Amino acid sequence: MCRPSPFINTAGRRGKEQYMNQVAFIGLGAMGLPMASNLLAARFPVAGFDMNPQALAALRQAGGRACDSARDAAAGADALVLMVVNAAQAEQVLFEDGALEALADEAVVVLMATCPSAVVTRLAERVRRAGRQLVDAPVSGGVVGARAGTLSIMTAAPAAIFERIAPVLRAMGDKVFHVGEEPGQGAVVKTVNQLLCGVHIAAVAEAFSLARKAGVDLQVLLEIMSGSAASSWMLKDRGPRMLRDDPEVTSAIDIFVKDLGIVLASGSDSRAALPLAAAAHQMFLATAGRGLGQADDSQVIQSYDLINGNRQA
């Protein structure tokens, strides 16, 4: 069962209780925990579950209710937020762990993981048959955006469902978009986003590796490129971290191994050639294969430097 917070949460008695008496949150990782905390700060009552006891303790400290299982967290909730790793984990939580059937009648399931669009469509149909609605709402912005409440949320759901769940989404992100009426459309937008992000990171790493090979000072290069037509958000964000040997992890190499894999599968399904995405995927995969899967994604530069003879393995 859920263990109560040491704090009194009165959100269920005024304001947002008109449409969300309780929000269940599954997946209290590096992004999920601050997202759940932002819901609590917006005075939504949150019951959460994660396999990590420390994450549950942190949720309790933030004012939420820590539960012993996904089913317990979902019991009677009006909305279930899934900030899990992939579609397989979402299916596990919903169907095998019993979270879906524990929800209130006509509850909304908010899938925020990056998943293939076809999988999201199938999940939505299974949820619909159980008398609930699935909102396809992948996010972009990483740990920094999760902490600051500045995530971009790409939402696909019928308009009425979107309006119902929008206040919950806006508590976690300041850029909430309604990209379509059909679940799966949000996943498509996120797939395009990850294609661009992965290719941009790889391009910066390739450029920096070329400059390093020629003996150029990368700090000076970064300053020049940041103010030139070659600049990009990824250059300014990942570039400084590429100059450090062990930067803080805000998005891991393994995430782009997974997400670019989804991009390539989407391309295959659509018969769309994605040669740049394929090349970037191979570099992230090579980096993970050398044991750096949990390193910051900026460290894909190590693979470029290795093949260019800039560093030893």
mmCIF file of C-alpha atoms in Angstrom:
data_model
loop_
_atom_site.group_PDB
_atom_site.id
_atom_site.type_symbol
_atom_site.label_atom_id
_atom_site.label_comp_id
_atom_site.label_asym_id
_atom_site.label_seq_id
_atom_site.Cartn_x
_atom_site.Cartn_y
_atom_site.Cartn_z
ATOM 1 C CA MET A 1 0.000 0.000 0.000
ATOM 2 C CA CYS A 2 0.983 3.650 -0.247
ATOM 3 C CA ARG A 3 2.889 5.131 2.641
ATOM 4 C CA PRO A 4 1.719 8.644 3.512
ATOM 5 C CA SER A 5 3.852 11.723 3.214
ATOM 6 C CA PRO A 6 4.954 13.435 6.429
ATOM 7 C CA PHE A 7 3.438 16.599 4.944
ATOM 8 C CA ILE A 8 -0.229 17.521 4.668
ATOM 9 C CA ASN A 9 -1.298 17.765 1.027
ATOM 10 C CA THR A 10 -4.558 19.643 0.682
ATOM 11 C CA ALA A 11 -4.643 19.754 -3.113
ATOM 12 C CA GLY A 12 -7.397 17.150 -3.184
ATOM 13 C CA ARG A 13 -9.783 19.577 -1.494
ATOM 14 C CA ARG A 14 -9.587 22.598 -3.764
ATOM 15 C CA GLY A 15 -8.458 23.938 -7.122
ATOM 16 C CA LYS A 16 -7.234 21.131 -9.357
ATOM 17 C CA GLU A 17 -9.285 18.494 -7.552
ATOM 18 C CA GLN A 18 -12.154 19.381 -9.884
ATOM 19 C CA TYR A 19 -10.625 17.152 -12.533
ATOM 20 C CA MET A 20 -7.700 15.313 -10.910
ATOM 21 C CA ASN A 21 -8.321 13.962 -7.429
ATOM 22 C CA GLN A 22 -5.101 11.969 -7.660
ATOM 23 C CA VAL A 23 -2.230 11.581 -10.091
ATOM 24 C CA ALA A 24 -0.283 8.321 -10.081
ATOM 25 C CA PHE A 25 3.336 8.594 -11.228
ATOM 26 C CA ILE A 26 5.406 5.558 -12.228
ATOM 27 C CA GLY A 27 9.122 5.980 -12.915
ATOM 28 C CA LEU A 28 10.897 8.267 -10.453
ATOM 29 C CA GLY A 29 14.274 8.389 -12.135
ATOM 30 C CA ALA A 30 16.515 11.317 -12.996
ATOM 31 C CA MET A 31 13.687 12.981 -14.925
ATOM 32 C CA GLY A 32 10.637 11.392 -13.332
ATOM 33 C CA LEU A 33 11.340 12.483 -9.768
ATOM 34 C CA PRO A 34 11.640 16.212 -10.547
ATOM 35 C CA MET A 35 8.581 15.963 -12.805
ATOM 36 C CA ALA A 36 6.570 14.427 -9.961
ATOM 37 C CA SER A 37 7.935 17.083 -7.622
ATOM 38 C CA ASN A 38 6.745 19.791 -9.995
ATOM 39 C CA LEU A 39 3.263 18.260 -9.960
ATOM 40 C CA LEU A 40 3.323 18.427 -6.170
ATOM 41 C CA ALA A 41 4.513 22.030 -6.299
ATOM 42 C CA ALA A 42 1.496 22.781 -8.508
ATOM 43 C CA ARG A 43 -0.661 21.228 -5.750
ATOM 44 C CA PHE A 44 -1.590 18.029 -7.523
ATOM 45 C CA PRO A 45 -1.799 15.085 -5.116
ATOM 46 C CA VAL A 46 0.709 12.495 -6.322
ATOM 47 C CA ALA A 47 1.085 8.810 -5.449
ATOM 48 C CA GLY A 48 4.210 7.291 -6.942
ATOM 49 C CA PHE A 49 6.091 4.065 -7.414
ATOM 50 C CA ASP A 50 9.628 3.167 -8.436
ATOM 51 C CA MET A 51 11.835 0.151 -7.810
ATOM 52 C CA ASN A 52 14.418 2.434 -6.187
ATOM 53 C CA PRO A 53 13.718 2.942 -2.447
ATOM 54 C CA GLN A 54 15.725 6.176 -2.447
ATOM 55 C CA ALA A 55 13.462 7.617 -5.139
ATOM 56 C CA LEU A 56 10.408 6.729 -3.062
ATOM 57 C CA ALA A 57 11.932 8.407 -0.033
ATOM 58 C CA ALA A 58 12.620 11.536 -2.100
ATOM 59 C CA LEU A 59 9.023 11.589 -3.337
ATOM 60 C CA ARG A 60 7.791 11.336 0.244
ATOM 61 C CA GLN A 61 10.095 14.178 1.249
ATOM 62 C CA ALA A 62 8.642 16.313 -1.560
ATOM 63 C CA GLY A 63 5.128 15.758 -0.243
ATOM 64 C CA GLY A 64 3.940 12.804 -2.302
ATOM 65 C CA ARG A 65 2.758 9.349 -1.289
ATOM 66 C CA ALA A 66 5.244 6.527 -1.826
ATOM 67 C CA CYS A 67 3.641 3.219 -2.767
ATOM 68 C CA ASP A 68 4.782 -0.387 -2.697
ATOM 69 C CA SER A 69 3.611 -1.209 -6.223
ATOM 70 C CA ALA A 70 2.407 0.375 -9.434
ATOM 71 C CA ARG A 71 -1.057 -1.006 -8.753
ATOM 72 C CA ASP A 72 -1.184 0.646 -5.332
ATOM 73 C CA ALA A 73 -0.105 3.985 -6.777
ATOM 74 C CA ALA A 74 -2.744 3.774 -9.518
ATOM 75 C CA ALA A 75 -5.607 2.762 -7.234
ATOM 76 C CA GLY A 76 -8.469 5.192 -7.846
ATOM 77 C CA ALA A 77 -6.255 7.733 -9.655
ATOM 78 C CA ASP A 78 -7.708 9.955 -12.373
ATOM 79 C CA ALA A 79 -4.406 10.100 -14.264
ATOM 80 C CA LEU A 80 -1.463 7.736 -14.509
ATOM 81 C CA VAL A 81 1.826 9.240 -15.710
ATOM 82 C CA LEU A 82 4.295 6.702 -17.119
ATOM 83 C CA MET A 83 7.836 8.075 -17.176
ATOM 84 C CA VAL A 84 9.386 4.676 -17.858
ATOM 85 C CA VAL A 85 12.266 3.644 -20.110
ATOM 86 C CA ASN A 86 10.389 2.119 -23.022
ATOM 87 C CA ALA A 87 7.160 0.563 -24.294
ATOM 88 C CA ALA A 88 7.950 -2.808 -22.742
ATOM 89 C CA GLN A 89 8.059 -1.258 -19.280
ATOM 90 C CA ALA A 90 4.817 0.615 -19.976
ATOM 91 C CA GLU A 91 3.108 -2.647 -20.923
ATOM 92 C CA GLN A 92 4.488 -4.314 -17.797
ATOM 93 C CA VAL A 93 3.121 -1.576 -15.537
ATOM 94 C CA LEU A 94 -0.265 -1.310 -17.220
ATOM 95 C CA PHE A 95 -1.177 -4.919 -17.873
ATOM 96 C CA GLU A 96 1.035 -7.301 -15.921
ATOM 97 C CA ASP A 97 1.368 -5.217 -12.764
ATOM 98 C CA GLY A 98 -2.324 -4.285 -12.775
ATOM 99 C CA ALA A 99 -2.039 -0.495 -12.799
ATOM 100 C CA LEU A 100 -4.557 -0.036 -15.623
ATOM 101 C CA GLU A 101 -7.408 -1.896 -13.980
ATOM 102 C CA ALA A 102 -6.736 -0.157 -10.652
ATOM 103 C CA LEU A 103 -7.385 3.310 -12.111
ATOM 104 C CA ALA A 104 -10.619 5.201 -11.688
ATOM 105 C CA ASP A 105 -13.239 4.751 -14.397
ATOM 106 C CA GLU A 106 -12.464 6.873 -17.481
ATOM 107 C CA ALA A 107 -8.988 7.680 -16.151
ATOM 108 C CA VAL A 108 -6.261 8.967 -18.447
ATOM 109 C CA VAL A 109 -2.946 7.179 -19.011
ATOM 110 C CA VAL A 110 -0.165 9.627 -19.957
ATOM 111 C CA LEU A 111 2.664 7.834 -21.760
ATOM 112 C CA MET A 112 5.746 10.080 -21.660
ATOM 113 C CA ALA A 113 8.407 7.579 -22.712
ATOM 114 C CA THR A 114 9.932 7.640 -26.173
ATOM 115 C CA CYS A 115 8.294 4.740 -28.025
ATOM 116 C CA PRO A 116 7.729 3.676 -31.648
ATOM 117 C CA SER A 117 4.517 5.203 -32.977
ATOM 118 C CA ALA A 118 3.044 1.842 -34.016
ATOM 119 C CA VAL A 119 3.535 0.520 -30.489
ATOM 120 C CA VAL A 120 1.840 3.590 -29.012
ATOM 121 C CA THR A 121 -1.137 3.060 -31.321
ATOM 122 C CA ARG A 122 -1.498 -0.544 -30.180
ATOM 123 C CA LEU A 123 -1.157 0.430 -26.523
ATOM 124 C CA ALA A 124 -3.818 3.106 -26.934
ATOM 125 C CA GLU A 125 -6.268 0.575 -28.313
ATOM 126 C CA ARG A 126 -5.690 -1.813 -25.410
ATOM 127 C CA VAL A 127 -6.172 1.031 -22.940
ATOM 128 C CA ARG A 128 -9.348 2.131 -24.727
ATOM 129 C CA ARG A 129 -10.800 -1.371 -24.517
ATOM 130 C CA ALA A 130 -10.280 -1.202 -20.753
ATOM 131 C CA GLY A 131 -12.456 1.932 -20.598
ATOM 132 C CA ARG A 132 -9.627 4.432 -20.227
ATOM 133 C CA GLN A 133 -7.847 6.832 -22.586
ATOM 134 C CA LEU A 134 -4.176 6.967 -23.518
ATOM 135 C CA VAL A 135 -2.459 10.309 -24.074
ATOM 136 C CA ASP A 136 0.676 10.054 -26.190
ATOM 137 C CA ALA A 137 2.942 12.694 -24.611
ATOM 138 C CA PRO A 138 6.687 12.169 -25.097
ATOM 139 C CA VAL A 139 8.979 14.854 -23.710
ATOM 140 C CA SER A 140 12.159 16.677 -24.646
ATOM 141 C CA GLY A 141 14.400 18.761 -22.424
ATOM 142 C CA GLY A 142 16.320 16.225 -20.377
ATOM 143 C CA VAL A 143 17.087 16.377 -16.685
ATOM 144 C CA VAL A 144 17.589 20.148 -16.759
ATOM 145 C CA GLY A 145 14.147 20.701 -18.269
ATOM 146 C CA ALA A 146 12.555 18.227 -15.886
ATOM 147 C CA ARG A 147 13.969 20.056 -12.877
ATOM 148 C CA ALA A 148 13.056 23.500 -14.157
ATOM 149 C CA GLY A 149 9.595 22.534 -15.413
ATOM 150 C CA THR A 150 10.570 23.675 -18.906
ATOM 151 C CA LEU A 151 10.067 20.434 -20.816
ATOM 152 C CA SER A 152 8.622 20.348 -24.309
ATOM 153 C CA ILE A 153 5.676 17.937 -24.324
ATOM 154 C CA MET A 154 4.407 16.657 -27.676
ATOM 155 C CA THR A 155 0.849 15.544 -27.016
ATOM 156 C CA ALA A 156 -1.464 13.521 -29.213
ATOM 157 C CA ALA A 157 -4.989 12.790 -27.965
ATOM 158 C CA PRO A 158 -8.591 13.713 -28.768
ATOM 159 C CA ALA A 159 -9.143 17.418 -28.096
ATOM 160 C CA ALA A 160 -11.420 16.872 -25.104
ATOM 161 C CA ILE A 161 -8.916 14.529 -23.455
ATOM 162 C CA PHE A 162 -6.090 16.958 -24.158
ATOM 163 C CA GLU A 163 -7.989 19.790 -22.487
ATOM 164 C CA ARG A 164 -8.646 17.593 -19.484
ATOM 165 C CA ILE A 165 -5.040 16.565 -18.980
ATOM 166 C CA ALA A 166 -3.374 19.827 -20.097
ATOM 167 C CA PRO A 167 -3.102 21.331 -16.558
ATOM 168 C CA VAL A 168 -1.160 18.245 -15.445
ATOM 169 C CA LEU A 169 1.169 18.525 -18.433
ATOM 170 C CA ARG A 170 1.707 22.254 -17.916
ATOM 171 C CA ALA A 171 2.871 21.593 -14.370
ATOM 172 C CA MET A 172 5.775 19.624 -15.871
ATOM 173 C CA GLY A 173 6.555 21.578 -19.032
ATOM 174 C CA ASP A 174 6.160 25.132 -20.252
ATOM 175 C CA LYS A 175 5.943 24.104 -23.918
ATOM 176 C CA VAL A 176 2.915 21.834 -24.234
ATOM 177 C CA PHE A 177 1.868 21.152 -27.818
ATOM 178 C CA HIS A 178 -1.230 19.398 -29.141
ATOM 179 C CA VAL A 179 0.245 17.755 -32.232
ATOM 180 C CA GLY A 180 -2.708 15.591 -33.219
ATOM 181 C CA GLU A 181 -5.844 13.703 -32.252
ATOM 182 C CA GLU A 182 -4.448 10.184 -32.630
ATOM 183 C CA PRO A 183 -2.072 8.492 -30.168
ATOM 184 C CA GLY A 184 1.109 7.730 -32.061
ATOM 185 C CA GLN A 185 1.365 11.180 -33.611
ATOM 186 C CA GLY A 186 3.223 12.499 -30.568
ATOM 187 C CA ALA A 187 5.664 9.619 -30.914
ATOM 188 C CA VAL A 188 6.292 10.594 -34.541
ATOM 189 C CA VAL A 189 7.134 14.178 -33.537
ATOM 190 C CA LYS A 190 9.460 12.915 -30.797
ATOM 191 C CA THR A 191 11.112 10.566 -33.298
ATOM 192 C CA VAL A 192 11.883 13.513 -35.584
ATOM 193 C CA ASN A 193 13.174 15.468 -32.577
ATOM 194 C CA GLN A 194 15.538 12.651 -31.599
ATOM 195 C CA LEU A 195 16.754 12.272 -35.163
ATOM 196 C CA LEU A 196 17.776 15.926 -35.205
ATOM 197 C CA CYS A 197 19.253 15.858 -31.689
ATOM 198 C CA GLY A 198 21.308 12.731 -32.310
ATOM 199 C CA VAL A 199 22.644 13.929 -35.654
ATOM 200 C CA HIS A 200 23.457 17.382 -34.241
ATOM 201 C CA ILE A 201 25.422 15.919 -31.325
ATOM 202 C CA ALA A 202 27.318 13.590 -33.645
ATOM 203 C CA ALA A 203 28.063 16.445 -36.063
ATOM 204 C CA VAL A 204 29.514 18.587 -33.274
ATOM 205 C CA ALA A 205 31.656 15.675 -32.101
ATOM 206 C CA GLU A 206 32.902 15.024 -35.635
ATOM 207 C CA ALA A 207 33.770 18.686 -36.162
ATOM 208 C CA PHE A 208 35.579 18.945 -32.836
ATOM 209 C CA SER A 209 37.517 15.763 -33.555
ATOM 210 C CA LEU A 210 38.665 17.171 -36.888
ATOM 211 C CA ALA A 211 39.816 20.373 -35.206
ATOM 212 C CA ARG A 212 41.601 18.448 -32.452
ATOM 213 C CA LYS A 213 43.387 16.346 -35.082
ATOM 214 C CA ALA A 214 44.701 19.579 -36.604
ATOM 215 C CA GLY A 215 45.844 20.890 -33.222
ATOM 216 C CA VAL A 216 43.236 23.647 -32.945
ATOM 217 C CA ASP A 217 42.324 24.855 -29.442
ATOM 218 C CA LEU A 218 38.797 23.535 -28.978
ATOM 219 C CA GLN A 219 37.881 26.193 -26.429
ATOM 220 C CA VAL A 220 38.653 28.888 -28.977
ATOM 221 C CA LEU A 221 36.844 26.907 -31.672
ATOM 222 C CA LEU A 222 33.760 26.624 -29.471
ATOM 223 C CA GLU A 223 33.730 30.378 -28.874
ATOM 224 C CA ILE A 224 34.008 31.090 -32.596
ATOM 225 C CA MET A 225 31.416 28.542 -33.712
ATOM 226 C CA SER A 226 28.937 29.578 -31.018
ATOM 227 C CA GLY A 227 28.730 33.021 -32.592
ATOM 228 C CA SER A 228 28.765 31.932 -36.217
ATOM 229 C CA ALA A 229 26.208 30.624 -38.695
ATOM 230 C CA ALA A 230 27.334 27.113 -37.702
ATOM 231 C CA SER A 231 25.967 27.560 -34.189
ATOM 232 C CA SER A 232 23.142 25.441 -32.795
ATOM 233 C CA TRP A 233 21.541 24.760 -29.447
ATOM 234 C CA MET A 234 23.333 21.408 -29.305
ATOM 235 C CA LEU A 235 26.685 23.026 -30.053
ATOM 236 C CA LYS A 236 26.250 25.475 -27.190
ATOM 237 C CA ASP A 237 24.942 22.846 -24.780
ATOM 238 C CA ARG A 238 26.999 19.753 -25.624
ATOM 239 C CA GLY A 239 30.098 21.515 -26.927
ATOM 240 C CA PRO A 240 31.392 22.622 -23.499
ATOM 241 C CA ARG A 241 30.774 19.140 -22.109
ATOM 242 C CA MET A 242 32.774 17.584 -24.939
ATOM 243 C CA LEU A 243 35.767 19.525 -23.660
ATOM 244 C CA ARG A 244 35.531 17.798 -20.269
ATOM 245 C CA ASP A 245 36.611 14.218 -19.642
ATOM 246 C CA ASP A 246 33.845 13.333 -17.210
ATOM 247 C CA PRO A 247 30.936 15.789 -17.435
ATOM 248 C CA GLU A 248 27.740 15.522 -15.440
ATOM 249 C CA VAL A 249 25.324 13.131 -17.128
ATOM 250 C CA THR A 250 22.185 14.907 -18.292
ATOM 251 C CA SER A 251 21.367 12.452 -21.088
ATOM 252 C CA ALA A 252 23.184 9.150 -21.489
ATOM 253 C CA ILE A 253 24.761 7.569 -24.557
ATOM 254 C CA ASP A 254 22.379 4.618 -24.145
ATOM 255 C CA ILE A 255 19.390 6.917 -24.611
ATOM 256 C CA PHE A 256 20.505 7.775 -28.118
ATOM 257 C CA VAL A 257 21.342 4.155 -28.867
ATOM 258 C CA LYS A 258 17.691 3.411 -28.075
ATOM 259 C CA ASP A 259 16.109 6.504 -29.587
ATOM 260 C CA LEU A 260 18.057 6.476 -32.833
ATOM 261 C CA GLY A 261 17.167 2.802 -33.078
ATOM 262 C CA ILE A 262 13.522 3.880 -32.939
ATOM 263 C CA VAL A 263 14.238 6.521 -35.579
ATOM 264 C CA LEU A 264 15.720 3.929 -37.930
ATOM 265 C CA ALA A 265 12.852 1.503 -37.329
ATOM 266 C CA SER A 266 10.403 4.278 -38.133
ATOM 267 C CA GLY A 267 12.298 4.996 -41.333
ATOM 268 C CA SER A 268 12.189 1.336 -42.282
ATOM 269 C CA ASP A 269 8.444 1.157 -41.625
ATOM 270 C CA SER A 270 7.898 4.271 -43.743
ATOM 271 C CA ARG A 271 10.400 3.272 -46.443
ATOM 272 C CA ALA A 272 12.300 6.499 -45.731
ATOM 273 C CA ALA A 273 16.088 6.541 -46.107
ATOM 274 C CA LEU A 274 17.820 8.069 -43.057
ATOM 275 C CA PRO A 275 21.557 7.842 -43.785
ATOM 276 C CA LEU A 276 22.642 10.578 -41.372
ATOM 277 C CA ALA A 277 20.658 9.044 -38.520
ATOM 278 C CA ALA A 278 22.162 5.650 -39.305
ATOM 279 C CA ALA A 279 25.704 7.013 -39.173
ATOM 280 C CA ALA A 280 25.053 8.821 -35.886
ATOM 281 C CA HIS A 281 23.472 5.682 -34.416
ATOM 282 C CA GLN A 282 26.596 3.676 -35.219
ATOM 283 C CA MET A 283 28.804 6.162 -33.388
ATOM 284 C CA PHE A 284 26.613 6.135 -30.282
ATOM 285 C CA LEU A 285 26.470 2.341 -30.472
ATOM 286 C CA ALA A 286 30.248 2.103 -30.755
ATOM 287 C CA THR A 287 30.615 4.357 -27.710
ATOM 288 C CA ALA A 288 28.209 2.222 -25.689
ATOM 289 C CA GLY A 289 30.041 -0.894 -26.852
ATOM 290 C CA ARG A 290 33.215 0.399 -25.242
ATOM 291 C CA GLY A 291 31.475 0.539 -21.870
ATOM 292 C CA LEU A 292 30.374 4.172 -21.955
ATOM 293 C CA GLY A 293 26.640 3.635 -22.270
ATOM 294 C CA GLN A 294 25.924 5.485 -19.031
ATOM 295 C CA ALA A 295 28.264 8.375 -19.842
ATOM 296 C CA ASP A 296 26.892 11.738 -20.950
ATOM 297 C CA ASP A 297 25.878 11.667 -24.609
ATOM 298 C CA SER A 298 28.453 14.370 -25.376
ATOM 299 C CA GLN A 299 31.091 11.690 -24.885
ATOM 300 C CA VAL A 300 30.316 10.212 -28.280
ATOM 301 C CA ILE A 301 33.264 12.449 -29.165
ATOM 302 C CA GLN A 302 35.522 9.795 -27.624
ATOM 303 C CA SER A 303 34.641 7.399 -30.445
ATOM 304 C CA TYR A 304 35.420 10.027 -33.066
ATOM 305 C CA ASP A 305 38.730 10.787 -31.366
ATOM 306 C CA LEU A 306 39.547 7.096 -31.182
ATOM 307 C CA ILE A 307 39.076 6.433 -34.890
ATOM 308 C CA ASN A 308 40.927 9.650 -35.729
ATOM 309 C CA GLY A 309 43.901 8.776 -33.534
ATOM 310 C CA ASN A 310 43.363 11.670 -31.138
ATOM 311 C CA ARG A 311 43.141 9.479 -28.035
ATOM 312 C CA GLN A 312 43.984 6.003 -26.872
ATOM 313 C CA ALA A 313 41.099 3.581 -26.241
#
